[in-house]
CSV table of C-alpha atoms in Angstrom, one decimal:
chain,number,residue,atom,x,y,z
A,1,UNK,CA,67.9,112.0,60.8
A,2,UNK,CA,69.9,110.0,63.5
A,3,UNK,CA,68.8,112.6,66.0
A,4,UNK,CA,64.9,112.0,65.1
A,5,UNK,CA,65.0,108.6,65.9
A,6,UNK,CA,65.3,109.1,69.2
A,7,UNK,CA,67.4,105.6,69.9
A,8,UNK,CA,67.8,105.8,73.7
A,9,UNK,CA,66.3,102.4,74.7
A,10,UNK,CA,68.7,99.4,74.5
A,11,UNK,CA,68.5,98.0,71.0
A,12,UNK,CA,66.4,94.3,70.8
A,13,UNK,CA,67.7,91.5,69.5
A,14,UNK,CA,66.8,88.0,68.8
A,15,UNK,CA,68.0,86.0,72.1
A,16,UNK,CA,67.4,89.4,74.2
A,17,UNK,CA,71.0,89.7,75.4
A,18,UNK,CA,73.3,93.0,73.5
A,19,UNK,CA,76.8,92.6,73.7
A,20,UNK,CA,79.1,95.0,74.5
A,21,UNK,CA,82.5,94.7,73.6
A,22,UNK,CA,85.5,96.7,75.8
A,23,UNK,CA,88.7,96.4,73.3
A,24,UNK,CA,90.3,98.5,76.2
A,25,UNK,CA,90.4,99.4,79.7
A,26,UNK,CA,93.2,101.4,81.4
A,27,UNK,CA,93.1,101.0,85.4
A,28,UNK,CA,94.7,103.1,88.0
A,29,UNK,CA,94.5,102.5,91.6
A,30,UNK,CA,94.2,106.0,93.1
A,31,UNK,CA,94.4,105.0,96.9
A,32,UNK,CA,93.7,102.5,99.5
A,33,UNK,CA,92.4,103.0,103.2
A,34,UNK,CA,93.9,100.8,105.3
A,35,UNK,CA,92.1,102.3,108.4
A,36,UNK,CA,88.4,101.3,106.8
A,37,UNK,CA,89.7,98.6,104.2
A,38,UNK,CA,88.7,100.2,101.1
A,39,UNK,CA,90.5,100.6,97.7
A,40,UNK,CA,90.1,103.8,95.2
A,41,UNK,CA,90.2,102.8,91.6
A,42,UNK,CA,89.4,104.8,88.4
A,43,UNK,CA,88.8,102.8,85.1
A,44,UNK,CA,88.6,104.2,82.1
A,45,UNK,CA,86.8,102.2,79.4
A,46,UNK,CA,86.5,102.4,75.8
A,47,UNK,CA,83.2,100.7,74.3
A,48,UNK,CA,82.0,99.3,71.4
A,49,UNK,CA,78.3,98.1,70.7
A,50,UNK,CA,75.9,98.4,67.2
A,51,UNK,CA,72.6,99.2,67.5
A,52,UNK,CA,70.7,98.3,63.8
A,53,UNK,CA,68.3,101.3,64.2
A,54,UNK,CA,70.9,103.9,63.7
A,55,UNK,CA,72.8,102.5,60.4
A,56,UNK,CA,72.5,105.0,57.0
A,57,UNK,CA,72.9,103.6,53.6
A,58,UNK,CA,76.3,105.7,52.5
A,59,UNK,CA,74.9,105.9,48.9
A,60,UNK,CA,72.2,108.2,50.2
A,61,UNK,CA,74.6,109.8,53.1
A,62,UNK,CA,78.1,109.8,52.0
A,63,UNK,CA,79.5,109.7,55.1
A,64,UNK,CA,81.2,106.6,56.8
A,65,UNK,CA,80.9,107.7,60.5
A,66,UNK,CA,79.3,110.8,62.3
A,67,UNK,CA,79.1,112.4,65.4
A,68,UNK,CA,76.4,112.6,67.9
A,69,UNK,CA,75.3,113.9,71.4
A,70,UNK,CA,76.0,111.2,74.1
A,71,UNK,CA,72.5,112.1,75.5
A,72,UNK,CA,70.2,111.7,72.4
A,73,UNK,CA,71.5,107.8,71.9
A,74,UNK,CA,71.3,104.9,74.7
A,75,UNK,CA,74.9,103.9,75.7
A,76,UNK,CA,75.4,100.7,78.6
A,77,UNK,CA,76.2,101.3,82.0
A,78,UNK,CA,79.3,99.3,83.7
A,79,UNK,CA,78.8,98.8,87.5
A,80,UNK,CA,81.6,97.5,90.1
A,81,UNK,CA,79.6,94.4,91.8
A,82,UNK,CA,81.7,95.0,94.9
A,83,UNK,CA,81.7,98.7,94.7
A,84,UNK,CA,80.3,100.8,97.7
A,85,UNK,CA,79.8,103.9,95.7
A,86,UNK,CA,80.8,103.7,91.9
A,87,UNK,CA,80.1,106.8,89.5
A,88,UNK,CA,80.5,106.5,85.8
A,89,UNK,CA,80.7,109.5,84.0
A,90,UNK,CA,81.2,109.9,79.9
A,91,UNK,CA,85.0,111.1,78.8
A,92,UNK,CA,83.2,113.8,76.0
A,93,UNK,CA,79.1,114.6,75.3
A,94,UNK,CA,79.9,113.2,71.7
A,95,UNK,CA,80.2,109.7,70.5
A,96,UNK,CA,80.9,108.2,67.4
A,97,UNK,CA,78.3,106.1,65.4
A,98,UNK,CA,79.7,104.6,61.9
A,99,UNK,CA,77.8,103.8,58.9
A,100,UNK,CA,76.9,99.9,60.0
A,101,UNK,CA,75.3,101.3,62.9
A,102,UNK,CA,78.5,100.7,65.4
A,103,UNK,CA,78.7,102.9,67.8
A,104,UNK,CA,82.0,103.6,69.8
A,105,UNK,CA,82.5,105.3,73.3
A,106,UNK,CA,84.7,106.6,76.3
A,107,UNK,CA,83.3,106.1,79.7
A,108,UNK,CA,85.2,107.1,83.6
A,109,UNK,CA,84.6,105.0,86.1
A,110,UNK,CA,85.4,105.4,89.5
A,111,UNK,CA,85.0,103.2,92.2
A,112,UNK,CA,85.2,102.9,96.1
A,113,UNK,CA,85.5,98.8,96.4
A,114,UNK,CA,84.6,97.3,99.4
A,115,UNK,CA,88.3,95.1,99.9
A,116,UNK,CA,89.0,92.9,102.8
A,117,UNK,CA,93.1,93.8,102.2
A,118,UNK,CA,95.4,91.1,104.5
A,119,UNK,CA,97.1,93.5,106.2
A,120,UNK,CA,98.7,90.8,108.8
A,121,UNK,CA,102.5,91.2,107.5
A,122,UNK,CA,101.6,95.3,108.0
A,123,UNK,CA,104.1,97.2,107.0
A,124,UNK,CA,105.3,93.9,104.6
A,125,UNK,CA,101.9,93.6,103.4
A,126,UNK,CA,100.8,92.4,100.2
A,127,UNK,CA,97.6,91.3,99.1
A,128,UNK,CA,94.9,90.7,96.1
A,129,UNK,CA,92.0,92.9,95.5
A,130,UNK,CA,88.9,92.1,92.9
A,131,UNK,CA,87.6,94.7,91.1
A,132,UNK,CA,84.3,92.6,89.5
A,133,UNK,CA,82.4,94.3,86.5
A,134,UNK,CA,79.2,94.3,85.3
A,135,UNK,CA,76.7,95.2,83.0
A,136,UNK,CA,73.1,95.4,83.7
A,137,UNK,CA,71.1,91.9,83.0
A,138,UNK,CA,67.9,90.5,84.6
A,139,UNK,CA,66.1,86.7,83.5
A,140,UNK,CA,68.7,86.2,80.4
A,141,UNK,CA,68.0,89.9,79.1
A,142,UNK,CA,70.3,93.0,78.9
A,143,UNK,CA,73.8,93.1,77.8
A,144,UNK,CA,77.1,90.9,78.0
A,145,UNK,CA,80.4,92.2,78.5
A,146,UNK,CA,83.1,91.0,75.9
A,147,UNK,CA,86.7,92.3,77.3
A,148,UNK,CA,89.7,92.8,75.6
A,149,UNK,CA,93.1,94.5,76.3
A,150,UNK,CA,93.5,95.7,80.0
A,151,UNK,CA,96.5,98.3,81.0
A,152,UNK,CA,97.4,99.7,84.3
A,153,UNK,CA,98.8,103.2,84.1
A,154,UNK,CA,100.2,104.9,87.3
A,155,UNK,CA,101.1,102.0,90.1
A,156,UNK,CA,102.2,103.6,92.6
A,157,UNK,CA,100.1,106.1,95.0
A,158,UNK,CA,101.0,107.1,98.7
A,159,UNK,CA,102.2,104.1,100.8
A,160,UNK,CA,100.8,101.7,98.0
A,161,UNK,CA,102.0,100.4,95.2
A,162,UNK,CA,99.8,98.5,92.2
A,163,UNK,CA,102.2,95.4,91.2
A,164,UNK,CA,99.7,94.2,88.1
A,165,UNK,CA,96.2,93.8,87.3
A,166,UNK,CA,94.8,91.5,85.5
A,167,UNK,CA,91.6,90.4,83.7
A,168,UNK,CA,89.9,87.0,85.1
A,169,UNK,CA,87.2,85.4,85.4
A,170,UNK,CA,84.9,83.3,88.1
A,171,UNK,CA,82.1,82.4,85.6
A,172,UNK,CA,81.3,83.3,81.8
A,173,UNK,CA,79.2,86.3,83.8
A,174,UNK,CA,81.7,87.2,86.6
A,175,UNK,CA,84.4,89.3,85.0
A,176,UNK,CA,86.7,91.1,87.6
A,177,UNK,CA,90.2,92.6,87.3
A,178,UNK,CA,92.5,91.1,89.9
A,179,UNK,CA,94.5,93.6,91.4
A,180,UNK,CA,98.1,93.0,92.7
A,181,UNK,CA,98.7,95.4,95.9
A,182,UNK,CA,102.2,95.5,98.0
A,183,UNK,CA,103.1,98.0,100.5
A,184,UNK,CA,106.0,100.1,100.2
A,185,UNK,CA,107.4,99.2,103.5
A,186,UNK,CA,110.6,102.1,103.6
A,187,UNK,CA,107.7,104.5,105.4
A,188,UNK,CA,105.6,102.6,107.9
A,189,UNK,CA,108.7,100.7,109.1
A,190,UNK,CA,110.8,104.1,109.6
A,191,UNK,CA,107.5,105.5,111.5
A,192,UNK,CA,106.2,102.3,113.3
A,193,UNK,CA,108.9,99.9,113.7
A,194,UNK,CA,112.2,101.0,114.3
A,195,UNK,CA,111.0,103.8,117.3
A,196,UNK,CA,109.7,100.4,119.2
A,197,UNK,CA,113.0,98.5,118.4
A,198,UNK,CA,114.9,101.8,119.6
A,199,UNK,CA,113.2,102.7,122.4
A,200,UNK,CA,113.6,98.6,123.9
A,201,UNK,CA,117.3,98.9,122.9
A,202,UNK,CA,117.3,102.2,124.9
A,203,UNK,CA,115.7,100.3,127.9
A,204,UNK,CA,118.5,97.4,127.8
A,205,UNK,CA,120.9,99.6,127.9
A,206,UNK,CA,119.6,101.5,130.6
A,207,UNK,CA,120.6,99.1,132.8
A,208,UNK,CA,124.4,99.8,132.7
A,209,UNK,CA,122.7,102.6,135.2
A,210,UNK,CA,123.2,102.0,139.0
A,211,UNK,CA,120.2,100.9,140.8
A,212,UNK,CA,121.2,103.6,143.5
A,213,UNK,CA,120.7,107.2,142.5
A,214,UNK,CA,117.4,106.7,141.2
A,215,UNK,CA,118.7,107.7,137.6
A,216,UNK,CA,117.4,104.5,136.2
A,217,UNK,CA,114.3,104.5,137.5
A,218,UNK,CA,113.5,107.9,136.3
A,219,UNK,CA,114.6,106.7,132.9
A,220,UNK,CA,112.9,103.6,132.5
A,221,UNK,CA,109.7,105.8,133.6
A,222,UNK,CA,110.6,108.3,130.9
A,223,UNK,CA,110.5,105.6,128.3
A,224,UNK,CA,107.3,104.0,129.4
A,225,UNK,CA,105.4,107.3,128.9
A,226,UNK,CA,106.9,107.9,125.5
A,227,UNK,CA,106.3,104.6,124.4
A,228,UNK,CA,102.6,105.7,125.9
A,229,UNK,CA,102.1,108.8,123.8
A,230,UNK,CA,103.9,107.0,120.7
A,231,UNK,CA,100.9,104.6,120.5
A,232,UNK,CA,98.4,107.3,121.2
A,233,UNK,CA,99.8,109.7,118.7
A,234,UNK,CA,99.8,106.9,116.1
A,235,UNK,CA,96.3,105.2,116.9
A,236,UNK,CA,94.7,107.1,114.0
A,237,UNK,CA,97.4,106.1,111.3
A,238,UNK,CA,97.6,102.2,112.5
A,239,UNK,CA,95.6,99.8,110.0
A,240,UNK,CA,92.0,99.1,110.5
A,241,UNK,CA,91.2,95.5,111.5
A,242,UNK,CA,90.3,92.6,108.8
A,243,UNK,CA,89.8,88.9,109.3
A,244,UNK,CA,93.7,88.9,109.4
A,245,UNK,CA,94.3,91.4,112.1
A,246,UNK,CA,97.5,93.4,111.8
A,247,UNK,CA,100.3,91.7,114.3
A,248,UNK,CA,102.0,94.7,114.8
A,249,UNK,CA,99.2,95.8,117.3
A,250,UNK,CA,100.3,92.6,119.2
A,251,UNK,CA,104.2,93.7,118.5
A,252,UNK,CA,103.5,97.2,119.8
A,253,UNK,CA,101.2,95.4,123.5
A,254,UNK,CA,104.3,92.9,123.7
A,255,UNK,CA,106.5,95.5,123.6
A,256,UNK,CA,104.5,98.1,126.4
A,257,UNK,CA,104.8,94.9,128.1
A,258,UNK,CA,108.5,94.4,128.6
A,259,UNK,CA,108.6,98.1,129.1
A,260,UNK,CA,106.5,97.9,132.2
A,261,UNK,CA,108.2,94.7,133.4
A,262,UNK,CA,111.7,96.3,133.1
A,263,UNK,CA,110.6,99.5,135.0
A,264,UNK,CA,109.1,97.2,137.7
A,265,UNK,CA,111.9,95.1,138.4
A,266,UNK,CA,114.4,98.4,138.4
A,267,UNK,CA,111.9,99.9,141.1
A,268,UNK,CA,111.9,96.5,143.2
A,269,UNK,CA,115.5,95.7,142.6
A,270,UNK,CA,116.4,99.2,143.9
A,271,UNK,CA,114.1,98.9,147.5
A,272,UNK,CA,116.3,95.7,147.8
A,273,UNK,CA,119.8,97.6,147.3
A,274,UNK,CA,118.8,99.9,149.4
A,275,UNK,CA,117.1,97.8,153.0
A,276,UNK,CA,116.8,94.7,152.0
A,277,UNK,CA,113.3,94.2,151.6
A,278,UNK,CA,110.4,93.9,149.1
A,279,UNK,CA,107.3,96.7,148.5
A,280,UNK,CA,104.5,95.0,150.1
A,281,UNK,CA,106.9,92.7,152.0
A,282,UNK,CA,109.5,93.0,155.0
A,283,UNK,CA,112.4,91.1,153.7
A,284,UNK,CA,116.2,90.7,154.9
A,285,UNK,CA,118.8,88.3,155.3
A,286,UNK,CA,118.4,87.8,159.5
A,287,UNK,CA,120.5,83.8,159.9
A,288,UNK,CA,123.0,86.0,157.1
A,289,UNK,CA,124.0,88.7,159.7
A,290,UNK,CA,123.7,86.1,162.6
A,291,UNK,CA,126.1,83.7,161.1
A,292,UNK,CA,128.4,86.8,161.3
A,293,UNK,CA,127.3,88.0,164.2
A,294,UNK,CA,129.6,85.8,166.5
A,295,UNK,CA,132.8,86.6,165.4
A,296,UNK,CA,131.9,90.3,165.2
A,297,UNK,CA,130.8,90.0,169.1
A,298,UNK,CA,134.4,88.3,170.1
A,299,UNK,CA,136.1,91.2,168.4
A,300,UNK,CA,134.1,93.5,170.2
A,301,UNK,CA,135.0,91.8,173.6
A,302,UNK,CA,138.5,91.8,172.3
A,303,UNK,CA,138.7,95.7,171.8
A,304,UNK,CA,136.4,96.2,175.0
A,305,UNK,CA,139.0,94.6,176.5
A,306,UNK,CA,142.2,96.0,175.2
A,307,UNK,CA,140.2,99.1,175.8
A,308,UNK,CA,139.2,98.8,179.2
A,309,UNK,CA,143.3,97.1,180.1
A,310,UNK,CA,144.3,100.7,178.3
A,311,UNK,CA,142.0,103.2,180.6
A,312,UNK,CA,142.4,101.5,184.1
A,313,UNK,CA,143.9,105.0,185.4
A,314,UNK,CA,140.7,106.7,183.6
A,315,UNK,CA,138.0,107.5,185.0
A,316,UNK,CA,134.7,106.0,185.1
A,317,UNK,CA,133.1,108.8,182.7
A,318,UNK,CA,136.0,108.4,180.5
A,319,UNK,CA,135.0,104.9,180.3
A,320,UNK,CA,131.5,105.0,179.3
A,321,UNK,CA,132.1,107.7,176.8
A,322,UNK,CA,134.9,105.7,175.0
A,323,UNK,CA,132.4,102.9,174.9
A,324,UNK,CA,129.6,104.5,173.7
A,325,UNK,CA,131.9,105.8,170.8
A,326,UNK,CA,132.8,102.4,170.3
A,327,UNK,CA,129.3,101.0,169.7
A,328,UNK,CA,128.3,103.5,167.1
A,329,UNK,CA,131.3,102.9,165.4
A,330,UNK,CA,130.4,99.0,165.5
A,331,UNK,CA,126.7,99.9,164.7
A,332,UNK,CA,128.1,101.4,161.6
A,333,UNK,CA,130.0,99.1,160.2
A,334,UNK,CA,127.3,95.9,160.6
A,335,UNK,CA,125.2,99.0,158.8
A,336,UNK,CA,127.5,99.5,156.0
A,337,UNK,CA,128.1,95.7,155.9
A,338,UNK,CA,124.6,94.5,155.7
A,339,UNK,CA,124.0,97.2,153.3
A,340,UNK,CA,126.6,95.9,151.0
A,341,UNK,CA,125.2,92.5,151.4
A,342,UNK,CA,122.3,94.1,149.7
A,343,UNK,CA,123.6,95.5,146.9
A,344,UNK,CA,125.7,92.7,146.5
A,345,UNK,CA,122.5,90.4,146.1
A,346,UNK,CA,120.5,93.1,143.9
A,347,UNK,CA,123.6,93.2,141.8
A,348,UNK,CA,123.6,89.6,141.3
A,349,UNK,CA,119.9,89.3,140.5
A,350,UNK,CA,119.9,92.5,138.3
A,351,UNK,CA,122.3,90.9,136.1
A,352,UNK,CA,120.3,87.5,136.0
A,353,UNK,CA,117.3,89.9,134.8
A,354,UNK,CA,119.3,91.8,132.5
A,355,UNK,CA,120.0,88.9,130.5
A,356,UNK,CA,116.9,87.2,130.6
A,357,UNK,CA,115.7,90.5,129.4
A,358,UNK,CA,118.2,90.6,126.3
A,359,UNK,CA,117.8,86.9,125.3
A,360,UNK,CA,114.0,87.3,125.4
A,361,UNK,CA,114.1,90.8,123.3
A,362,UNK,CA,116.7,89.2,121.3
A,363,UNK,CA,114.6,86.0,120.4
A,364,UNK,CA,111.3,88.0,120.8
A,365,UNK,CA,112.5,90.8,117.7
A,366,UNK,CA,114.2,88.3,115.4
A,367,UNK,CA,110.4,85.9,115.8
A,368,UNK,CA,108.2,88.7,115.0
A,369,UNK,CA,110.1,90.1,111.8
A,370,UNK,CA,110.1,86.3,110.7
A,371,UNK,CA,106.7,86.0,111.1
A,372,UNK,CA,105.5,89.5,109.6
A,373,UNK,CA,108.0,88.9,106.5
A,374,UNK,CA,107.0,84.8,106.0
A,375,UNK,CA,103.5,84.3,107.2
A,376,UNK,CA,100.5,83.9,105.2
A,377,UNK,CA,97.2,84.9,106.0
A,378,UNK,CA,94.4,83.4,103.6
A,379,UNK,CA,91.6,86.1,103.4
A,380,UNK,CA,88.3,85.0,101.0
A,381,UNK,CA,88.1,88.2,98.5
A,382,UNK,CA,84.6,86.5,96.6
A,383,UNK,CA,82.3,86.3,99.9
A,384,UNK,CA,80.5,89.1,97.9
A,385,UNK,CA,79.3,86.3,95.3
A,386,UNK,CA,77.3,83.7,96.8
């Protein structure tokens, strides 16, 4: 009898509006995509309406409630306003219609929602997402959604966890569940993070190194083209932009920077060490080596001299061989005396930039994990109502 009615039209009423009451909604956030800034929820929704065309006196049919085919009656449709793609799907083919023409269901509802997540603080990231609901209404006609309990069941999934959810509302027709989303920071900071910190803390103490030998060099080189691949390799698993972009992209550019800067001054620092000058400049300390020039030359005369006083019986070949011996030997020690002049000065100005380098690291690492732990980045979730 209930099948030959043929109820699958919205039941009318007086004022044109049917309301459909949700006693219960269990949520579960399945994933989020921090690349394309999207959340995966499923809801699943129990429903409750009457429609007067399918009550039964219980004198004539003595029974209370009854089973029928989900397609042979009309059941509501609950759409995700902020949804991308949403698919809602009936738990069983049957419902349950009772005797005063109630009818109660089970609906699935799963949704891809369209969520600008602040994912500044990335890998401390936290945020609120809306999930709005909604029932089909056009001109003060359709239905009206009257919500009840709401639970969340299964919080956490992959690098996200779901901290609460909660049923609000912006309007008496603007029903959304306010998700609570942290990030679970153990993974992205063991993966992103710390290899950065490491690899800068290897580069500081690469300069206990000597700038001779080319040792260093080499090794600062080595870390700049891991660093390199590091970002590469990681490009597809860093978060997408949002209005709040992610700061560790700026963390990962500063710290390429100081990278760069370090392996720079090492190569400079160690053309200085070696002849005194610059790359793409001619550069020693002339007035140094002159200052010390004259008392050099009066020892010379003193030991040309004593030389010449010792070989008066010599010969004249003896002489000028002896001398010639002499200046090489004098040539190589202003040699090996400007050359420690040198490295003297590239010491000195090595450990000026070593510690500039630490203090700035130092103060650098401790600002950026203040600022990706404390700061708060204000991002509008209801642009989608206007």
């Amino acid at each position: 009898m209930l099948i030959r009615k043929n109820c699958t039209s919205q039941p009318q009423n007086e004022n044109c509006t049917q309301m459909i009451h949700v006693p219960l909604i269990e949520y579960q956030t399945l994933s989020v995509d921090t690349k394309n800034l999207r959340l995966f929820s499923r809801l699943e929704a129990t429903i409750v309406w009457r429609d007067p065309e399918l009550r039964w006196d219980t004198s004539v049919y003595k029974y209370h409630e009854v089973v029928l085919p989900v397609d042979k009656v009309w059941t509501p449709e609950i759409h995700v306003t902020n949804g991308i793609l949403t698919t809602m799907k009936h738990s069983s083919h049957d419902l349950l219609v009772y005797s005063n023409g109630t009818l109660r269901h089970t609906v699935t509802i799963n949704a891809e929602v369209n969520c600008e997540v602040n994912l500044f603080n990335y890998p401390f990231a936290a945020d609120d997402c809306p999930v709005a609901i909604q029932t089909w209404s056009t001109d003060g006609c359709g239905t009206a959604l009257v919500l009840g309990e709401l639970r969340m069941v299964d919080s956490t999934h992959g690098d996200w966890k779901t901290d609460g959810v909660a049923l609000q509302k912006k309007r008496d027709d603007r029903n959304y569940i306010m998700v609570s989303l942290s990030i679970k920071y153990v993974n992205p900071l063991i993966t992103l993070l710390l290899p950065s910190i490491l690899i800068i803390l290897a580069d500081v103490t690469s300069f206990a190194l000597p700038l001779g030998g080319g040792e260093r060099n080499s090794f600062k080189v080595t870390l700049v083209l891991s660093f390199t691949m590091f970002l590469i390799i990681l490009n597809d698993k860093l978060p997408g932009d949002s209005q709040c972009s992610p700061i560790i992209r700026t963390h990962f550019c500063v710290c390429l920077v100081l990278l760069v800067l370090s392996m720079l001054v090492s190569l400079v620092l160690t053309r200085l060490a070696k002849d005194g000058s610059f790359i793409f400049c001619c550069w020693s300390k002339g007035p140094v080596a002159k200052s010390t020039g004259n008392e050099e030359e009066k020892e010379n005369e003193e030991a040309k001299a004593d030389i010449s006083v010792i070989q008066l019986n010599g010969s004249e070949e003896d002489k000028r061989m002896l001398r010639k011996v002499v200046n090489f030997l004098e040539a190589f020690d202003a040699k090996e005396l400007e050359r420690e002049r040198y490295q003297r000065f590239a010491n000195t100005v090595d450990t000026i930039f070593f510690w500039s380098y630490f203090f700035f690291g130092t103060v650098y690492f401790c600002a950026m994990t203040y600022v990706m732990v404390r700061h708060t980045c204000t991002v509008n979730h209801f642009d989608f109502w206007y």
